[in-house]
Short mmCIF file of C-alpha atoms in Angstrom, two decimals:
data_model
loop_
_atom_site.label_atom_id
_atom_site.label_comp_id
_atom_site.label_asym_id
_atom_site.label_seq_id
_atom_site.Cartn_x
_atom_site.Cartn_y
_atom_site.Cartn_z
CA MET W 30 0.00 0.00 0.00
CA LYS W 31 1.48 3.33 -1.05
CA LEU W 32 0.67 5.38 2.05
CA GLY W 33 1.69 8.99 1.48
CA SER W 34 3.99 8.29 -1.44
CA PRO W 35 5.02 11.58 -3.10
CA PHE W 36 3.59 12.49 -6.47
CA ARG W 37 6.48 13.00 -8.89
CA PRO W 38 5.56 12.16 -12.47
CA ARG W 39 8.58 11.13 -14.50
CA LEU W 40 7.45 12.43 -17.86
CA LEU W 41 9.60 14.32 -20.28
CA SER W 42 8.49 17.86 -19.57
CA ALA W 43 9.73 19.41 -22.77
CA LEU W 44 8.20 16.65 -24.87
CA LEU W 45 4.83 16.90 -23.15
CA PHE W 46 4.77 20.67 -23.45
CA SER W 47 5.62 20.53 -27.14
CA ILE W 48 3.05 17.92 -28.09
CA PHE W 49 0.25 19.60 -26.17
CA LEU W 50 0.93 22.92 -27.83
CA GLY W 51 1.51 21.29 -31.18
CA SER W 52 5.01 22.72 -31.45
CA ALA W 53 6.59 19.39 -32.36
CA PRO W 54 5.48 19.02 -35.99
CA ALA W 55 5.38 15.54 -37.45
CA THR W 56 8.07 14.46 -39.86
CA PRO W 57 6.92 12.70 -43.05
CA ALA W 58 7.98 9.34 -41.58
CA GLN W 59 5.81 9.99 -38.52
CA GLU W 60 2.70 11.14 -40.37
CA ARG W 61 -0.16 8.69 -40.27
CA GLY W 62 -3.72 8.45 -41.45
CA GLU W 63 -6.63 8.07 -39.09
CA LEU W 64 -6.12 7.76 -35.34
CA ARG W 65 -8.93 5.81 -33.64
CA ILE W 66 -9.51 6.42 -29.94
CA ALA W 67 -12.00 4.65 -27.68
CA THR W 68 -12.91 7.04 -24.91
CA SER W 69 -15.03 6.91 -21.79
CA TYR W 70 -15.68 10.63 -22.20
CA LYS W 71 -19.17 11.30 -23.48
CA LEU W 72 -19.11 14.71 -25.15
CA MET W 73 -22.55 16.26 -24.72
CA THR W 74 -21.99 19.72 -26.19
CA LEU W 75 -19.79 21.56 -28.70
CA ASP W 76 -19.82 24.71 -26.57
CA PRO W 77 -16.33 24.85 -25.02
CA GLN W 78 -17.52 27.15 -22.24
CA TYR W 79 -20.69 25.32 -21.26
CA ALA W 80 -19.50 22.97 -18.52
CA ASN W 81 -16.25 22.45 -16.66
CA LEU W 82 -16.04 18.68 -17.16
CA ASN W 83 -13.13 16.55 -18.33
CA GLU W 84 -15.18 15.11 -21.19
CA ASN W 85 -15.53 18.58 -22.68
CA THR W 86 -12.03 19.72 -21.76
CA SER W 87 -10.37 16.68 -23.31
CA LEU W 88 -12.20 16.41 -26.59
CA LEU W 89 -12.69 20.09 -27.35
CA SER W 90 -9.00 20.85 -26.70
CA HIS W 91 -8.33 19.57 -30.22
CA ILE W 92 -10.37 22.44 -31.63
CA PHE W 93 -9.95 25.22 -29.07
CA GLU W 94 -6.95 26.51 -27.12
CA ARG W 95 -6.26 28.42 -23.92
CA LEU W 96 -4.16 31.48 -23.19
CA VAL W 97 -2.14 29.55 -20.63
CA TYR W 98 -1.22 25.87 -20.44
CA GLN W 99 -0.47 23.66 -17.40
CA ASP W 100 2.39 21.22 -17.80
CA GLU W 101 2.60 17.81 -16.12
CA ASN W 102 3.77 19.41 -12.85
CA LEU W 103 0.81 21.83 -13.04
CA GLU W 104 3.18 24.71 -13.73
CA LEU W 105 1.97 27.46 -16.07
CA LYS W 106 3.36 27.73 -19.60
CA PRO W 107 2.55 30.04 -22.54
CA GLY W 108 -0.32 29.04 -24.80
CA LEU W 109 -2.12 31.62 -26.94
CA ALA W 110 -0.60 34.16 -24.56
CA THR W 111 3.17 34.38 -24.77
CA SER W 112 3.57 36.30 -21.50
CA TRP W 113 1.61 37.95 -18.70
CA ARG W 114 2.39 40.27 -15.81
CA PRO W 115 0.57 42.17 -13.07
CA LEU W 116 0.57 45.95 -13.49
CA SER W 117 -0.87 46.45 -10.00
CA ASP W 118 -2.89 44.46 -7.47
CA THR W 119 -5.94 44.76 -9.71
CA GLN W 120 -4.51 45.03 -13.23
CA TRP W 121 -2.95 42.46 -15.56
CA ALA W 122 -1.48 42.63 -19.06
CA PHE W 123 -1.40 39.58 -21.36
CA LYS W 124 0.65 39.56 -24.55
CA LEU W 125 -0.76 37.33 -27.30
CA ARG W 126 0.84 35.06 -29.85
CA ASP W 127 1.12 36.61 -33.31
CA LYS W 128 0.14 35.02 -36.63
CA VAL W 129 -2.41 32.60 -35.16
CA ARG W 130 -5.52 31.91 -37.23
CA PHE W 131 -8.87 30.36 -36.52
CA HIS W 132 -10.04 27.44 -38.63
CA ASP W 133 -12.14 29.75 -40.80
CA GLY W 134 -9.01 31.73 -41.70
CA SER W 135 -9.70 34.78 -39.53
CA ALA W 136 -6.87 36.15 -37.44
CA PHE W 137 -6.78 35.58 -33.69
CA ASP W 138 -6.40 38.80 -31.71
CA ALA W 139 -7.18 40.48 -28.41
CA ASP W 140 -10.80 41.12 -29.33
CA ASP W 141 -11.42 37.37 -29.29
CA VAL W 142 -10.12 37.20 -25.72
CA VAL W 143 -12.39 40.08 -24.71
CA TYR W 144 -15.34 38.26 -26.27
CA THR W 145 -14.42 35.00 -24.52
CA ILE W 146 -14.32 36.59 -21.08
CA GLU W 147 -17.48 38.61 -21.59
CA ARG W 148 -19.40 35.62 -22.98
CA ILE W 149 -18.60 33.51 -19.93
CA ARG W 150 -19.10 36.30 -17.40
CA ASP W 151 -22.15 38.07 -18.80
CA PHE W 152 -23.96 35.68 -21.11
CA LEU W 153 -23.73 32.08 -19.91
CA LYS W 154 -25.81 31.43 -16.82
CA PRO W 155 -25.84 28.47 -14.44
CA PRO W 156 -26.08 25.56 -14.98
CA SER W 157 -24.36 26.35 -18.28
CA GLY W 158 -21.88 28.78 -16.74
CA GLY W 159 -19.43 26.15 -15.60
CA PHE W 160 -16.48 28.55 -15.85
CA ARG W 161 -18.17 31.65 -14.46
CA SER W 162 -16.30 31.60 -11.17
CA TYR W 163 -13.02 31.95 -13.10
CA VAL W 164 -14.03 35.35 -14.49
CA SER W 165 -16.53 36.64 -11.93
CA GLY W 166 -13.83 38.83 -10.35
CA ILE W 167 -13.00 40.57 -13.64
CA LYS W 168 -14.29 44.14 -13.59
CA SER W 169 -13.30 45.07 -17.12
CA VAL W 170 -11.32 43.70 -20.07
CA SER W 171 -9.99 45.73 -22.99
CA ALA W 172 -7.77 45.44 -26.07
CA PRO W 173 -5.44 48.45 -26.45
CA ASP W 174 -3.86 46.77 -29.48
CA PRO W 175 -4.43 43.49 -31.37
CA LEU W 176 -1.88 41.55 -29.33
CA THR W 177 -2.46 43.00 -25.84
CA VAL W 178 -5.25 42.32 -23.36
CA LEU W 179 -5.65 44.49 -20.26
CA ILE W 180 -7.72 43.12 -17.39
CA GLU W 181 -8.92 44.96 -14.31
CA THR W 182 -10.25 42.93 -11.39
CA ASP W 183 -12.54 43.91 -8.53
CA GLY W 184 -9.82 42.99 -6.05
CA ALA W 185 -6.51 41.21 -6.00
CA VAL W 186 -6.59 38.00 -8.07
CA PRO W 187 -2.97 36.80 -7.95
CA ASN W 188 -3.76 33.49 -9.65
CA LEU W 189 -5.63 34.94 -12.64
CA PRO W 190 -3.24 33.24 -15.14
CA LEU W 191 -4.13 29.90 -13.53
CA PHE W 192 -7.81 30.59 -14.16
CA PHE W 193 -7.06 31.22 -17.82
CA SER W 194 -5.45 27.79 -18.09
CA SER W 195 -9.02 26.43 -18.06
CA LEU W 196 -10.74 28.80 -20.48
CA PHE W 197 -10.97 27.99 -24.18
CA VAL W 198 -10.76 31.05 -26.43
CA MET W 199 -13.60 31.51 -28.93
CA ASN W 200 -13.72 33.59 -32.08
CA ARG W 201 -15.89 36.71 -31.83
CA PRO W 202 -18.74 36.40 -34.36
CA SER W 203 -19.56 39.25 -36.72
CA GLU W 204 -22.55 40.11 -34.53
CA GLY W 205 -24.16 39.01 -31.29
CA VAL W 206 -23.13 36.10 -29.12
CA GLU W 207 -23.11 32.44 -30.16
CA THR W 208 -25.43 30.36 -28.02
CA THR W 209 -24.88 26.81 -26.87
CA GLU W 210 -27.89 25.84 -28.95
CA ASP W 211 -26.30 27.42 -32.05
CA LEU W 212 -23.11 25.43 -31.57
CA ASN W 213 -24.91 22.15 -30.94
CA ALA W 214 -27.26 22.67 -33.89
CA GLY W 215 -24.62 22.74 -36.56
CA HIS W 216 -22.59 25.96 -36.34
CA PRO W 217 -19.10 24.48 -36.91
CA PRO W 218 -16.88 25.06 -33.85
CA ASN W 219 -14.22 27.56 -34.87
CA GLY W 220 -11.03 27.38 -32.83
CA THR W 221 -7.28 27.79 -33.29
CA GLY W 222 -6.35 24.22 -32.32
CA PRO W 223 -4.41 21.52 -34.18
CA TYR W 224 -7.56 19.76 -35.45
CA ARG W 225 -10.66 20.98 -37.23
CA PHE W 226 -14.19 19.84 -36.52
CA GLU W 227 -15.74 17.43 -39.04
CA SER W 228 -18.76 15.80 -37.39
CA TRP W 229 -20.26 14.90 -34.05
CA SER W 230 -22.93 12.53 -32.84
CA SER W 231 -23.83 13.28 -29.23
CA GLY W 232 -22.76 10.46 -26.96
CA GLU W 233 -21.39 8.40 -29.86
CA SER W 234 -18.50 9.92 -31.80
CA LEU W 235 -16.43 12.97 -32.67
CA ARG W 236 -14.54 13.21 -35.98
CA LEU W 237 -11.69 15.65 -36.57
CA ALA W 238 -9.37 16.56 -39.44
CA ARG W 239 -5.82 17.88 -39.27
CA ASN W 240 -5.36 21.66 -39.28
CA ASP W 241 -2.49 21.95 -41.77
CA ASP W 242 -2.16 25.66 -40.98
CA TYR W 243 -1.77 25.17 -37.23
CA TRP W 244 0.64 27.71 -35.75
CA GLY W 245 2.42 25.06 -33.68
CA GLY W 246 3.34 22.79 -36.58
CA ARG W 247 1.59 20.16 -38.64
CA PRO W 248 -0.11 17.53 -36.42
CA ALA W 249 0.88 13.90 -36.85
CA TRP W 250 -2.55 12.44 -37.65
CA SER W 251 -4.55 13.40 -40.74
CA LYS W 252 -7.83 12.24 -39.18
CA VAL W 253 -8.91 11.54 -35.61
CA THR W 254 -12.04 9.64 -34.61
CA PHE W 255 -13.21 9.36 -31.02
CA ARG W 256 -15.64 6.52 -30.36
CA VAL W 257 -17.55 6.86 -27.11
CA ILE W 258 -17.47 3.45 -25.43
CA GLU W 259 -18.68 3.85 -21.88
CA ASN W 260 -18.32 0.21 -20.87
CA PRO W 261 -14.72 -0.47 -19.72
CA ALA W 262 -14.74 -4.09 -20.89
CA ALA W 263 -15.88 -2.98 -24.35
CA ARG W 264 -13.05 -0.43 -24.55
CA VAL W 265 -10.53 -3.11 -23.60
CA ALA W 266 -12.00 -5.47 -26.20
CA ALA W 267 -11.85 -2.81 -28.92
CA LEU W 268 -8.17 -2.22 -28.21
CA SER W 269 -7.39 -5.94 -27.98
CA THR W 270 -8.91 -6.66 -31.40
CA GLY W 271 -7.29 -3.67 -33.10
CA GLU W 272 -10.56 -1.82 -33.71
CA VAL W 273 -8.99 1.23 -32.03
CA ASP W 274 -5.44 2.42 -31.51
CA VAL W 275 -5.92 3.96 -28.07
CA ALA W 276 -8.33 3.28 -25.20
CA ASP W 277 -8.56 5.46 -22.11
CA ALA W 278 -9.72 4.74 -18.55
CA ILE W 279 -8.45 1.16 -18.61
CA PRO W 280 -9.45 -0.75 -15.45
CA ALA W 281 -6.40 -1.75 -13.45
CA ARG W 282 -7.60 -5.35 -13.39
CA ASP W 283 -7.25 -5.51 -17.20
CA VAL W 284 -3.69 -4.21 -17.45
CA ALA W 285 -1.99 -7.62 -17.24
CA SER W 286 -4.23 -9.24 -19.85
CA LEU W 287 -3.78 -6.31 -22.24
CA LYS W 288 -0.02 -6.60 -21.98
CA GLU W 289 -0.25 -10.33 -22.66
CA ARG W 290 -2.09 -9.52 -25.91
CA GLY W 291 0.67 -7.17 -27.04
CA ALA W 292 -0.82 -3.82 -26.05
CA ARG W 293 1.19 -1.30 -24.07
CA VAL W 294 -0.01 0.70 -21.10
CA ALA W 295 0.83 4.15 -19.73
CA SER W 296 -0.25 5.47 -16.34
CA VAL W 297 0.15 8.54 -14.15
CA GLY W 298 -1.21 9.65 -10.78
CA ALA W 299 -4.28 11.83 -11.15
CA ALA W 300 -4.44 15.45 -9.96
CA ARG W 301 -7.73 14.72 -8.25
CA VAL W 302 -9.26 13.07 -5.20
CA ASN W 303 -12.04 10.57 -4.59
CA PHE W 304 -13.70 10.87 -1.22
CA VAL W 305 -16.66 10.29 1.07
CA GLN W 306 -18.65 13.47 1.78
CA PHE W 307 -21.08 14.07 4.66
CA ASP W 308 -24.21 16.20 4.86
CA VAL W 309 -23.47 18.18 8.04
CA ALA W 310 -26.23 20.77 7.72
CA ARG W 311 -29.63 19.10 8.03
CA ASP W 312 -31.07 17.90 11.33
CA THR W 313 -32.14 14.52 9.93
CA LEU W 314 -30.98 12.71 6.84
CA PRO W 315 -32.54 10.30 4.36
CA GLY W 316 -31.34 6.75 4.87
CA VAL W 317 -29.72 7.42 8.27
CA THR W 318 -31.46 5.53 11.10
CA ASP W 319 -30.83 3.65 14.31
CA LYS W 320 -30.58 -0.13 14.36
CA SER W 321 -34.38 -0.34 14.48
CA ASP W 322 -34.61 1.74 11.28
CA GLU W 323 -36.03 4.70 13.16
CA PRO W 324 -34.87 8.19 12.11
CA ILE W 325 -32.16 9.75 14.27
CA ALA W 326 -30.56 13.16 14.57
CA ASN W 327 -27.87 13.78 11.94
CA PRO W 328 -24.80 12.01 13.38
CA PHE W 329 -22.42 13.70 10.92
CA LYS W 330 -22.81 17.04 12.67
CA ASN W 331 -20.59 15.58 15.37
CA PRO W 332 -16.89 15.68 14.37
CA LEU W 333 -16.27 12.64 16.58
CA VAL W 334 -18.49 10.56 14.28
CA ARG W 335 -16.72 11.84 11.19
CA ARG W 336 -13.38 11.05 12.79
CA ALA W 337 -14.56 7.55 13.77
CA LEU W 338 -15.63 6.75 10.21
CA THR W 339 -12.30 8.05 8.92
CA LEU W 340 -10.42 5.73 11.28
CA ALA W 341 -12.65 2.85 10.19
CA THR W 342 -11.84 3.30 6.48
CA ASP W 343 -9.25 0.89 5.05
CA ARG W 344 -7.62 2.75 2.17
CA GLY W 345 -5.17 -0.10 1.68
CA ILE W 346 -7.90 -2.39 0.36
CA LEU W 347 -9.06 0.33 -2.02
CA VAL W 348 -5.60 0.96 -3.46
CA ASP W 349 -4.13 -2.54 -3.43
CA LYS W 350 -7.17 -4.67 -4.21
CA ILE W 351 -9.68 -2.54 -6.10
CA LEU W 352 -7.19 -0.34 -7.96
CA ALA W 353 -4.58 -3.14 -8.20
CA GLY W 354 -1.87 -0.72 -7.12
CA TYR W 355 -2.80 1.91 -9.70
CA GLY W 356 -3.64 4.49 -7.08
CA THR W 357 -2.32 6.30 -4.02
CA ALA W 358 -4.03 6.48 -0.62
CA ALA W 359 -5.23 10.02 0.09
CA ALA W 360 -5.16 12.32 3.09
CA GLN W 361 -5.77 15.60 1.25
CA VAL W 362 -7.19 16.86 -2.03
CA PHE W 363 -4.09 16.42 -4.23
CA PRO W 364 -1.33 13.81 -4.21
CA ASN W 365 1.40 14.72 -1.76
CA GLY W 366 4.20 16.68 -3.41
CA LEU W 367 2.16 18.84 -5.77
CA PRO W 368 2.13 22.60 -5.11
CA GLY W 369 -0.04 23.55 -2.13
CA THR W 370 -0.09 20.11 -0.50
CA SER W 371 0.99 19.44 3.07
CA ALA W 372 3.83 17.04 3.84
CA LYS W 373 2.29 16.59 7.30
CA LEU W 374 -0.88 14.97 6.01
CA LEU W 375 -0.35 11.26 5.46
CA PRO W 376 -2.98 8.51 5.13
CA GLU W 377 -3.64 6.54 8.30
CA ALA W 378 -4.08 2.81 8.64
CA PRO W 379 -7.47 1.86 10.07
CA ASN W 380 -7.86 1.78 13.86
CA TYR W 381 -11.18 0.10 14.61
CA ASP W 382 -10.81 0.10 18.39
CA GLU W 383 -10.29 3.84 18.56
CA ALA W 384 -13.11 4.35 16.05
CA LYS W 385 -15.50 2.39 18.30
CA MET W 386 -14.45 4.47 21.31
CA LEU W 387 -15.13 7.70 19.42
CA LEU W 388 -18.56 6.46 18.30
CA ALA W 389 -19.46 5.56 21.88
CA LYS W 390 -18.26 8.96 23.10
CA ALA W 391 -20.45 10.60 20.46
CA GLY W 392 -23.49 8.71 21.76
CA PHE W 393 -23.58 5.80 19.28
CA PRO W 394 -22.12 2.79 21.16
CA ASP W 395 -24.11 0.40 18.96
CA GLY W 396 -23.53 2.33 15.74
CA PHE W 397 -26.32 3.15 13.29
CA ASN W 398 -27.57 2.42 9.77
CA LEU W 399 -27.01 4.48 6.64
CA VAL W 400 -27.26 4.42 2.86
CA LEU W 401 -23.89 5.08 1.22
CA ALA W 402 -24.56 6.45 -2.25
CA GLY W 403 -22.25 6.84 -5.20
CA PRO W 404 -21.91 6.64 -8.99
CA ALA W 405 -21.31 3.43 -10.90
CA GLY W 406 -18.88 3.56 -13.83
CA ARG W 407 -17.89 7.19 -13.38
CA TYR W 408 -14.50 6.60 -11.71
CA PRO W 409 -12.14 3.63 -11.55
CA GLY W 410 -13.30 1.34 -8.77
CA ASP W 411 -16.28 3.48 -7.74
CA ALA W 412 -18.97 0.81 -7.15
CA GLU W 413 -16.40 -1.57 -5.65
CA SER W 414 -15.17 1.21 -3.36
CA LEU W 415 -18.68 1.63 -1.96
CA GLN W 416 -18.73 -2.06 -1.06
CA ALA W 417 -15.27 -1.95 0.53
CA VAL W 418 -16.02 1.14 2.63
CA ALA W 419 -19.29 -0.42 3.79
CA GLN W 420 -17.46 -3.56 4.88
CA SER W 421 -14.91 -1.49 6.83
CA TRP W 422 -17.57 0.54 8.61
CA ALA W 423 -19.48 -2.59 9.57
CA ARG W 424 -16.57 -3.46 11.87
CA ILE W 425 -17.52 -0.57 14.17
CA GLY W 426 -21.26 -1.14 14.05
CA VAL W 427 -22.13 1.26 11.24
CA ASN W 428 -24.19 -0.71 8.76
CA ALA W 429 -23.84 0.95 5.38
CA GLN W 430 -26.03 -0.09 2.49
CA PRO W 431 -24.21 0.70 -0.80
CA ALA W 432 -26.40 2.40 -3.40
CA ALA W 433 -24.62 2.78 -6.74
CA ALA W 434 -26.38 4.47 -9.66
CA PRO W 435 -25.44 5.82 -13.09
CA PHE W 436 -23.70 9.16 -12.66
CA SER W 437 -26.53 11.19 -14.19
CA VAL W 438 -29.01 9.65 -11.72
CA PHE W 439 -26.62 9.95 -8.78
CA ASN W 440 -25.75 13.57 -9.61
CA THR W 441 -29.41 14.58 -9.86
CA LYS W 442 -30.33 12.91 -6.58
CA ARG W 443 -27.32 14.31 -4.75
CA ALA W 444 -28.19 17.84 -5.85
CA ALA W 445 -31.80 17.25 -4.73
CA GLY W 446 -30.67 16.25 -1.23
CA ASP W 447 -31.68 12.59 -1.50
CA TYR W 448 -28.48 11.39 0.18
CA GLY W 449 -26.98 11.86 3.63
CA VAL W 450 -23.50 10.53 2.82
CA TRP W 451 -21.95 9.68 -0.51
CA TYR W 452 -18.84 8.82 -2.49
CA GLY W 453 -17.65 11.36 -5.04
CA GLY W 454 -14.66 12.70 -6.91
CA THR W 455 -13.31 15.94 -8.26
CA SER W 456 -10.31 17.38 -10.05
CA GLY W 457 -8.99 20.85 -10.73
CA GLU W 458 -6.13 23.02 -11.84
CA ALA W 459 -4.65 23.51 -8.38
CA VAL W 460 -5.14 22.74 -4.69
CA ASP W 461 -6.84 26.06 -4.02
CA ILE W 462 -9.37 25.42 -6.80
CA ILE W 463 -10.45 22.18 -5.09
CA LEU W 464 -10.49 23.72 -1.62
CA HIS W 465 -12.44 26.69 -2.95
CA THR W 466 -15.03 24.48 -4.63
CA LEU W 467 -15.31 21.43 -2.38
CA LEU W 468 -14.71 22.63 1.18
CA ALA W 469 -15.19 26.40 1.38
CA SER W 470 -18.54 27.60 2.75
CA PRO W 471 -21.18 27.83 -0.01
CA ASP W 472 -21.42 31.44 -1.15
CA PRO W 473 -22.82 32.15 -4.63
CA GLU W 474 -21.53 35.73 -4.62
CA ARG W 475 -17.95 34.62 -3.95
CA GLY W 476 -18.36 31.54 -6.12
CA THR W 477 -17.25 29.20 -3.32
CA GLY W 478 -18.62 25.82 -2.35
CA ALA W 479 -20.07 24.78 -5.71
CA LEU W 480 -19.30 21.12 -4.89
CA ASN W 481 -19.83 21.49 -1.14
CA PHE W 482 -23.06 19.50 -1.28
CA GLY W 483 -22.71 18.70 2.44
CA LYS W 484 -23.06 22.42 3.28
CA TYR W 485 -19.99 22.30 5.53
CA ARG W 486 -19.00 25.67 7.01
CA ASN W 487 -15.79 26.59 8.81
CA GLU W 488 -15.12 30.31 9.19
CA ALA W 489 -11.52 29.81 10.31
CA PHE W 490 -10.79 27.72 7.23
CA ASP W 491 -12.56 30.23 4.97
CA ALA W 492 -10.35 33.00 6.35
CA MET W 493 -7.16 30.97 5.92
CA LEU W 494 -8.10 30.02 2.37
CA ALA W 495 -8.93 33.63 1.48
CA ARG W 496 -5.56 34.73 2.82
CA ALA W 497 -3.75 32.02 0.83
CA GLU W 498 -5.60 33.03 -2.34
CA SER W 499 -4.48 36.64 -1.86
CA ILE W 500 -0.80 35.64 -2.12
CA ALA W 501 1.01 35.53 -5.45
CA VAL W 502 1.72 32.08 -6.88
CA GLY W 503 4.86 30.68 -5.29
CA PRO W 504 6.25 29.07 -2.10
CA GLU W 505 4.49 31.42 0.31
CA ARG W 506 1.11 30.73 -1.26
CA ASN W 507 1.80 26.99 -1.28
CA ALA W 508 2.66 27.05 2.43
CA ALA W 509 -0.50 29.00 3.26
CA LEU W 510 -2.62 26.52 1.29
CA ALA W 511 -0.97 23.63 3.11
CA GLN W 512 -1.80 25.19 6.48
CA ALA W 513 -5.42 25.77 5.45
CA THR W 514 -5.63 22.15 4.30
CA GLU W 515 -4.26 20.90 7.62
CA LEU W 516 -6.91 22.88 9.49
CA VAL W 517 -9.87 21.67 7.46
CA MET W 518 -8.75 18.05 7.24
CA ALA W 519 -8.54 17.90 11.05
CA ASP W 520 -12.31 18.53 11.06
CA GLN W 521 -12.99 15.71 8.53
CA PRO W 522 -15.80 17.23 6.44
CA ILE W 523 -14.78 14.60 3.89
CA ILE W 524 -12.81 11.37 4.03
CA PRO W 525 -10.15 11.47 1.28
CA LEU W 526 -9.91 7.93 -0.08
CA TYR W 527 -7.47 7.77 -2.96
CA HIS W 528 -5.92 9.45 -5.96
CA PHE W 529 -6.45 6.94 -8.74
CA HIS W 530 -4.05 6.64 -11.63
CA HIS W 531 -5.06 7.44 -15.19
CA ILE W 532 -4.39 4.34 -17.30
CA VAL W 533 -4.33 4.37 -21.10
CA GLY W 534 -3.68 1.42 -23.39
CA TYR W 535 -2.36 1.66 -26.95
CA GLY W 536 -1.61 -0.64 -29.86
CA SER W 537 1.16 -1.25 -32.36
CA ARG W 538 0.52 1.85 -34.51
CA ILE W 539 1.37 4.06 -31.52
CA GLY W 540 4.96 4.77 -30.57
CA SER W 541 4.19 6.32 -27.20
CA TYR W 542 1.41 7.94 -25.26
CA VAL W 543 2.28 10.78 -22.87
CA LEU W 544 -0.11 11.08 -19.95
CA HIS W 545 -1.08 14.22 -18.05
CA PRO W 546 -2.27 14.22 -14.41
CA ARG W 547 -5.40 16.15 -15.37
CA GLY W 548 -6.60 13.04 -17.21
CA TRP W 549 -6.96 14.45 -20.70
CA THR W 550 -7.27 12.08 -23.66
CA THR W 551 -6.07 13.71 -26.88
CA ALA W 552 -4.50 12.96 -30.23
CA MET W 553 -1.74 15.40 -29.32
CA GLN W 554 -0.55 13.00 -26.60
CA THR W 555 -0.38 10.14 -29.11
CA LEU W 556 2.86 9.80 -31.07
CA PRO W 557 2.94 7.48 -34.11
CA ALA W 558 5.21 4.45 -34.18
CA MET W 559 8.27 4.79 -36.39
CA GLU W 560 8.41 2.42 -39.35
#
């Protein structure tokens, strides 16, 4: 069991940076025809600003690009912006890349960036405004010349460039604002990326063609086809039979058999966390009863109960058995070693005796019953993790009934308050993004707590997080984020379970596949085999 092992991906940084930005053009010997990818990501929209989900981020990154790029260590690198600098606490200047063109031939310039920010901030509304929190603090944006963008914020936003590493830049139309409905109804997506849009069938496929005029160099593949195959076994079968060249989200249990059939596998620790989250706000909870199935007062309001359940959770089984070693036990929101993490927070082995003592002290010597909800097929090992956690908790008298459902059903019910405790997962650009979204007190005006479905509130943590976010990116900010994380994790509003590893399999036509901890699946990561 890899308790607290540091997260240090051993990828070739320069190579990864070049292939993601398209600046490593293919040689004639490397050029290939169609690349076929089986993906678990089900693209539901062609609007790159509609929802902040990996399925959109991954697939639409072929067509659209960002001002700033995050490398495999989550450090910021130039994208469509070549440089950026603060002019004051509330003003930033971004210099843009010259001689970049959209797929329709129009020139990329600062006016497109202005349009992008204003569209997200002023036009898209929840639930479609998945990126609104990234630009809600922008007071004004202007273009003093075609290659300069000036941004004024309402207050200090020292990590504004990090926010821009998530925003795809759109081309300003001749008039008005493109709607999500327009894009989904047949308006061809018009980006600056290495591949052009050809066709899309919602939930089934996405077809792309090489952008021969791409500013970063000619992409390796002339055509790219993504086939949406949600069933993991079907993805593995498609790769095994040669129907596809690449398959993402490979179950760890299938790695050995794939290798035996001649496929190769790449993996990397994910910049994300899977966890158990408690509803700590309501007085009573659905599915939470005493041993006679009578409703009881919400036990999760008591930090002793949350601590007891944490001590009764065996992360070793999750990592070693369910994830077959392709994961790392978690004690915080990002794998230890990434910027903003705390070296003091290490996963604990289960201690059932102490957990029972804490439950008794909290007034539950005999335990209680609960329904433990979660998605099935959304994350590696999700349904199995529910079973394993339930078995661990049973050892201290907490009888958990696992309730796995398709993610769309689970997500709807969770938002409606149908669950009292559940398994979930989230990812983000940086530690503070996750803390801001998952654990900060819900506040629509500040944009905090969007994933804090348990309605946890901790004013001391909120203050520490706000202070950390006011510090410029660097060691001081990282230390402040680590301290805030230590404070909130001591209160156990969630139980961090594991950081799973992204696993991708590829066949003989592929020379190598370079993984990124954000879990993207792209043609740009896929290098052809040399003949």
